[in-house]
């Protein structure tokens, strides 16, 4: 089992007070996107639910932690969403389990402080169809954020862009989120 370092979570209400999930997904271009999405590390389903409500395809929400899988699955059924598959899976050891070039979107949210970010981005590249997008968000590189991994492992946007390019992805744009002041975002593309 290869849990990403420093990927523990506070209580759901606290975690979700840090984001405007729908606003972030809108800014990254997810609204009405055709095709499926793969979410690496879905946590409480904070972004899973919002993505499923704005996208037309299926969201494959993966997490290694059974408590997170249960939390997300319960939420999906409470809201009555039909387009989410929640799976307990170690994406480090096993990859995401989806066919190559089968997805239109990969979500790498608060996860790229991982020991092997380029490996993860290569897996994102593999699963994306041509023209497919990677949405990345992470905590600002700032010691005053209310949470986030230690600064010595917290990636900056420029670093994530370079990792993405190493993995064969093309940088599209950076984003900031008015409703989520502690985070920055980025869109990469498989072209
Ligand atoms: C910091 S949380 C972020 C959750 C979600 N992306 C969000 O931003 O709300 C990271 C999540 O990744 C999961 N995770 C860590 N290592 C993993 C692995 N190897 N395979 C699958 N999930 C993993 C953790 O259990 C945790 O739920």
CSV table of C-alpha atoms and ligand atoms in Angstrom, one decimal:
chain,number,residue,atom,x,y,z
A,1,UNK,CA,0.0,0.0,0.0
A,2,UNK,CA,1.5,3.3,-1.1
A,3,UNK,CA,-0.4,6.2,0.4
A,4,UNK,CA,0.7,9.6,-0.8
A,5,UNK,CA,2.7,11.3,1.9
A,6,UNK,CA,0.9,13.9,4.0
A,7,UNK,CA,-2.5,13.1,2.4
A,8,UNK,CA,-4.4,12.8,5.6
A,9,UNK,CA,-7.7,14.8,5.9
A,10,UNK,CA,-9.3,16.8,8.6
A,11,UNK,CA,-13.1,16.5,9.3
A,12,UNK,CA,-15.2,16.9,6.1
A,13,UNK,CA,-16.8,20.2,7.2
A,14,UNK,CA,-13.5,21.7,7.9
A,15,UNK,CA,-11.9,20.5,4.6
A,16,UNK,CA,-14.8,21.8,2.6
A,17,UNK,CA,-14.8,25.2,4.2
A,18,UNK,CA,-11.5,25.8,2.2
A,19,UNK,CA,-13.1,25.5,-1.3
A,20,UNK,CA,-15.8,26.6,-3.6
A,21,UNK,CA,-15.7,23.2,-5.4
A,22,UNK,CA,-18.1,24.1,-8.2
A,23,UNK,CA,-16.3,27.4,-8.8
A,24,UNK,CA,-13.0,25.7,-9.1
A,25,UNK,CA,-14.3,23.1,-11.6
A,26,UNK,CA,-16.0,25.8,-13.6
A,27,UNK,CA,-12.8,27.8,-13.8
A,28,UNK,CA,-10.9,24.7,-15.0
A,29,UNK,CA,-13.4,24.2,-17.8
A,30,UNK,CA,-15.3,21.2,-16.6
A,31,UNK,CA,-18.8,22.4,-17.2
A,32,UNK,CA,-20.6,20.3,-19.9
A,33,UNK,CA,-17.3,18.5,-20.8
A,34,UNK,CA,-18.1,15.4,-22.9
A,35,UNK,CA,-16.6,12.1,-21.9
A,36,UNK,CA,-15.4,10.5,-18.7
A,37,UNK,CA,-13.2,11.8,-15.8
A,38,UNK,CA,-10.8,10.1,-13.5
A,39,UNK,CA,-10.2,11.6,-10.1
A,40,UNK,CA,-7.0,10.5,-8.3
A,41,UNK,CA,-7.7,10.6,-4.6
A,42,UNK,CA,-11.3,11.6,-4.2
A,43,UNK,CA,-11.3,12.1,-0.4
A,44,UNK,CA,-14.7,13.0,0.9
A,45,UNK,CA,-16.1,13.4,-2.7
A,46,UNK,CA,-15.8,17.2,-2.4
A,47,UNK,CA,-15.1,17.6,-6.1
A,48,UNK,CA,-16.6,14.3,-7.2
A,49,UNK,CA,-20.2,15.4,-6.6
A,50,UNK,CA,-19.7,18.9,-8.1
A,51,UNK,CA,-18.0,17.3,-11.2
A,52,UNK,CA,-20.7,14.7,-11.7
A,53,UNK,CA,-23.4,17.5,-11.5
A,54,UNK,CA,-21.7,19.5,-14.3
A,55,UNK,CA,-20.3,16.8,-16.6
A,56,UNK,CA,-22.0,14.5,-19.0
A,57,UNK,CA,-19.8,11.4,-18.7
A,58,UNK,CA,-18.9,9.1,-15.8
A,59,UNK,CA,-16.6,10.2,-13.0
A,60,UNK,CA,-14.3,7.4,-11.8
A,61,UNK,CA,-13.5,8.5,-8.2
A,62,UNK,CA,-10.5,6.5,-6.8
A,63,UNK,CA,-9.2,6.5,-3.3
A,64,UNK,CA,-7.0,4.1,-1.3
A,65,UNK,CA,-8.7,4.9,2.0
A,66,UNK,CA,-11.9,2.8,2.6
A,67,UNK,CA,-13.4,5.6,4.8
A,68,UNK,CA,-13.1,8.0,2.0
A,69,UNK,CA,-14.5,5.6,-0.5
A,70,UNK,CA,-17.5,5.0,1.8
A,71,UNK,CA,-18.0,8.7,2.5
A,72,UNK,CA,-18.0,9.5,-1.3
A,73,UNK,CA,-20.2,6.5,-2.2
A,74,UNK,CA,-22.8,7.5,0.5
A,75,UNK,CA,-22.8,11.0,-0.8
A,76,UNK,CA,-23.3,10.0,-4.4
A,77,UNK,CA,-26.3,7.8,-3.5
A,78,UNK,CA,-27.7,10.5,-1.2
A,79,UNK,CA,-27.6,13.0,-4.0
A,80,UNK,CA,-28.9,10.4,-6.5
A,81,UNK,CA,-26.1,10.7,-9.0
A,82,UNK,CA,-26.0,7.9,-11.6
A,83,UNK,CA,-22.7,8.9,-13.3
A,84,UNK,CA,-20.1,8.2,-10.6
A,85,UNK,CA,-18.1,5.0,-10.0
A,86,UNK,CA,-16.3,5.0,-6.7
A,87,UNK,CA,-13.5,2.6,-6.3
A,88,UNK,CA,-11.1,1.7,-3.6
A,89,UNK,CA,-7.8,1.6,-5.4
A,90,UNK,CA,-4.1,2.3,-4.9
A,91,UNK,CA,-3.3,4.3,-8.0
A,92,UNK,CA,0.4,4.4,-7.1
A,93,UNK,CA,0.7,0.6,-7.1
A,94,UNK,CA,-2.0,-0.2,-9.7
A,95,UNK,CA,-2.5,2.8,-11.9
A,96,UNK,CA,-6.0,4.1,-12.4
A,97,UNK,CA,-7.3,1.0,-14.0
A,98,UNK,CA,-9.0,2.7,-16.9
A,99,UNK,CA,-8.2,2.0,-20.6
A,100,UNK,CA,-5.6,4.1,-22.4
A,101,UNK,CA,-7.1,7.2,-24.1
A,102,UNK,CA,-10.5,6.6,-22.5
A,103,UNK,CA,-11.0,9.8,-20.5
A,104,UNK,CA,-11.6,13.5,-21.3
A,105,UNK,CA,-10.5,14.8,-17.9
A,106,UNK,CA,-8.2,13.8,-15.0
A,107,UNK,CA,-8.4,15.6,-11.7
A,108,UNK,CA,-5.3,15.8,-9.6
A,109,UNK,CA,-6.5,17.9,-6.7
A,110,UNK,CA,-4.3,18.4,-3.6
A,111,UNK,CA,-2.2,15.4,-4.5
A,112,UNK,CA,0.9,16.4,-6.5
A,113,UNK,CA,3.1,16.6,-3.4
A,114,UNK,CA,3.4,12.9,-4.1
A,115,UNK,CA,6.9,11.4,-4.2
A,116,UNK,CA,6.6,10.6,-7.9
A,117,UNK,CA,4.6,13.4,-9.5
A,118,UNK,CA,5.9,12.7,-13.0
A,119,UNK,CA,4.8,9.0,-12.7
A,120,UNK,CA,1.3,10.2,-11.7
A,121,UNK,CA,1.2,12.7,-14.6
A,122,UNK,CA,2.4,9.9,-17.0
A,123,UNK,CA,-0.6,7.8,-15.9
A,124,UNK,CA,-2.8,10.8,-16.4
A,125,UNK,CA,-1.4,11.2,-19.9
A,126,UNK,CA,-1.9,7.5,-20.7
A,127,UNK,CA,-5.6,7.5,-19.7
A,128,UNK,CA,-6.4,10.8,-21.5
A,129,UNK,CA,-7.7,10.9,-25.1
A,130,UNK,CA,-6.1,13.4,-27.5
A,131,UNK,CA,-7.3,16.8,-26.5
A,132,UNK,CA,-8.2,15.6,-22.9
A,133,UNK,CA,-7.5,17.9,-20.0
A,134,UNK,CA,-5.8,17.6,-16.6
A,135,UNK,CA,-7.1,19.8,-13.9
A,136,UNK,CA,-4.6,20.5,-11.1
A,137,UNK,CA,-5.2,22.4,-7.9
A,138,UNK,CA,-2.9,22.7,-4.8
A,139,UNK,CA,-2.4,24.8,-1.7
A,140,UNK,CA,-0.6,28.1,-2.3
A,141,UNK,CA,3.1,28.1,-1.5
A,142,UNK,CA,2.6,30.2,1.6
A,143,UNK,CA,3.2,29.2,5.2
A,144,UNK,CA,-0.1,31.0,6.3
A,145,UNK,CA,-2.5,28.7,4.5
A,146,UNK,CA,-4.8,27.0,7.1
A,147,UNK,CA,-3.6,23.5,5.9
A,148,UNK,CA,-1.5,21.9,3.3
A,149,UNK,CA,1.6,19.8,3.1
A,150,UNK,CA,4.9,21.2,4.5
A,151,UNK,CA,6.4,23.8,2.3
A,152,UNK,CA,9.5,21.6,1.6
A,153,UNK,CA,7.2,19.1,-0.3
A,154,UNK,CA,4.5,21.5,-1.5
A,155,UNK,CA,4.7,22.1,-5.2
A,156,UNK,CA,4.6,25.5,-6.9
A,157,UNK,CA,2.7,26.0,-10.2
A,158,UNK,CA,6.0,26.3,-12.2
A,159,UNK,CA,7.2,23.0,-10.8
A,160,UNK,CA,3.9,21.3,-11.7
A,161,UNK,CA,4.0,22.7,-15.2
A,162,UNK,CA,7.6,21.3,-15.7
A,163,UNK,CA,6.5,17.9,-14.3
A,164,UNK,CA,3.5,17.9,-16.7
A,165,UNK,CA,5.7,18.7,-19.6
A,166,UNK,CA,8.1,15.9,-18.6
A,167,UNK,CA,5.1,13.6,-18.7
A,168,UNK,CA,4.3,14.7,-22.3
A,169,UNK,CA,1.4,17.1,-21.4
A,170,UNK,CA,1.1,20.6,-22.8
A,171,UNK,CA,0.6,23.5,-20.4
A,172,UNK,CA,-2.7,25.4,-21.2
A,173,UNK,CA,-3.1,28.0,-18.5
A,174,UNK,CA,-2.9,28.8,-14.8
A,175,UNK,CA,-6.0,29.7,-12.8
A,176,UNK,CA,-6.8,31.5,-9.6
A,177,UNK,CA,-10.0,31.0,-7.8
A,178,UNK,CA,-11.8,34.0,-6.2
A,179,UNK,CA,-13.9,31.8,-4.0
A,180,UNK,CA,-11.0,29.6,-2.9
A,181,UNK,CA,-8.2,32.0,-1.9
A,182,UNK,CA,-5.8,29.3,-0.5
A,183,UNK,CA,-5.4,27.5,-3.8
A,184,UNK,CA,-4.0,27.9,-7.3
A,185,UNK,CA,-5.0,25.9,-10.3
A,186,UNK,CA,-3.7,24.8,-13.7
A,187,UNK,CA,-4.9,23.1,-16.9
A,188,UNK,CA,-2.7,20.8,-18.9
A,189,UNK,CA,-3.7,19.0,-22.1
A,190,UNK,CA,-2.8,15.9,-24.0
A,191,UNK,CA,-2.2,17.0,-27.6
B,1,LIG,C1,-5.3,15.5,0.5
B,1,LIG,S1,-6.6,14.4,0.0
B,1,LIG,C2,-7.3,15.2,-1.3
B,1,LIG,C3,-8.7,14.7,-1.6
B,1,LIG,C4,-9.4,15.4,-2.8
B,1,LIG,N1,-8.7,15.3,-4.0
B,1,LIG,C5,-9.7,16.8,-2.5
B,1,LIG,O1,-9.0,17.7,-2.9
B,1,LIG,O2,-10.7,17.0,-1.8
B,1,LIG,C6,-5.7,13.1,-0.8
B,1,LIG,C7,-6.5,11.8,-1.0
B,1,LIG,O3,-5.7,10.9,-1.7
B,1,LIG,C8,-5.9,9.6,-1.2
B,1,LIG,N2,-4.7,8.8,-1.5
B,1,LIG,C9,-3.4,8.9,-1.0
B,1,LIG,N3,-2.6,8.0,-1.6
B,1,LIG,C10,-3.4,7.3,-2.5
B,1,LIG,C11,-3.1,6.2,-3.4
B,1,LIG,N4,-1.9,5.7,-3.4
B,1,LIG,N5,-4.1,5.7,-4.1
B,1,LIG,C12,-5.4,6.2,-4.0
B,1,LIG,N6,-5.7,7.3,-3.2
B,1,LIG,C13,-4.7,7.8,-2.4
B,1,LIG,C14,-6.0,9.9,0.3
B,1,LIG,O4,-6.7,8.8,1.0
B,1,LIG,C15,-6.8,11.1,0.4
B,1,LIG,O5,-8.2,10.9,0.4
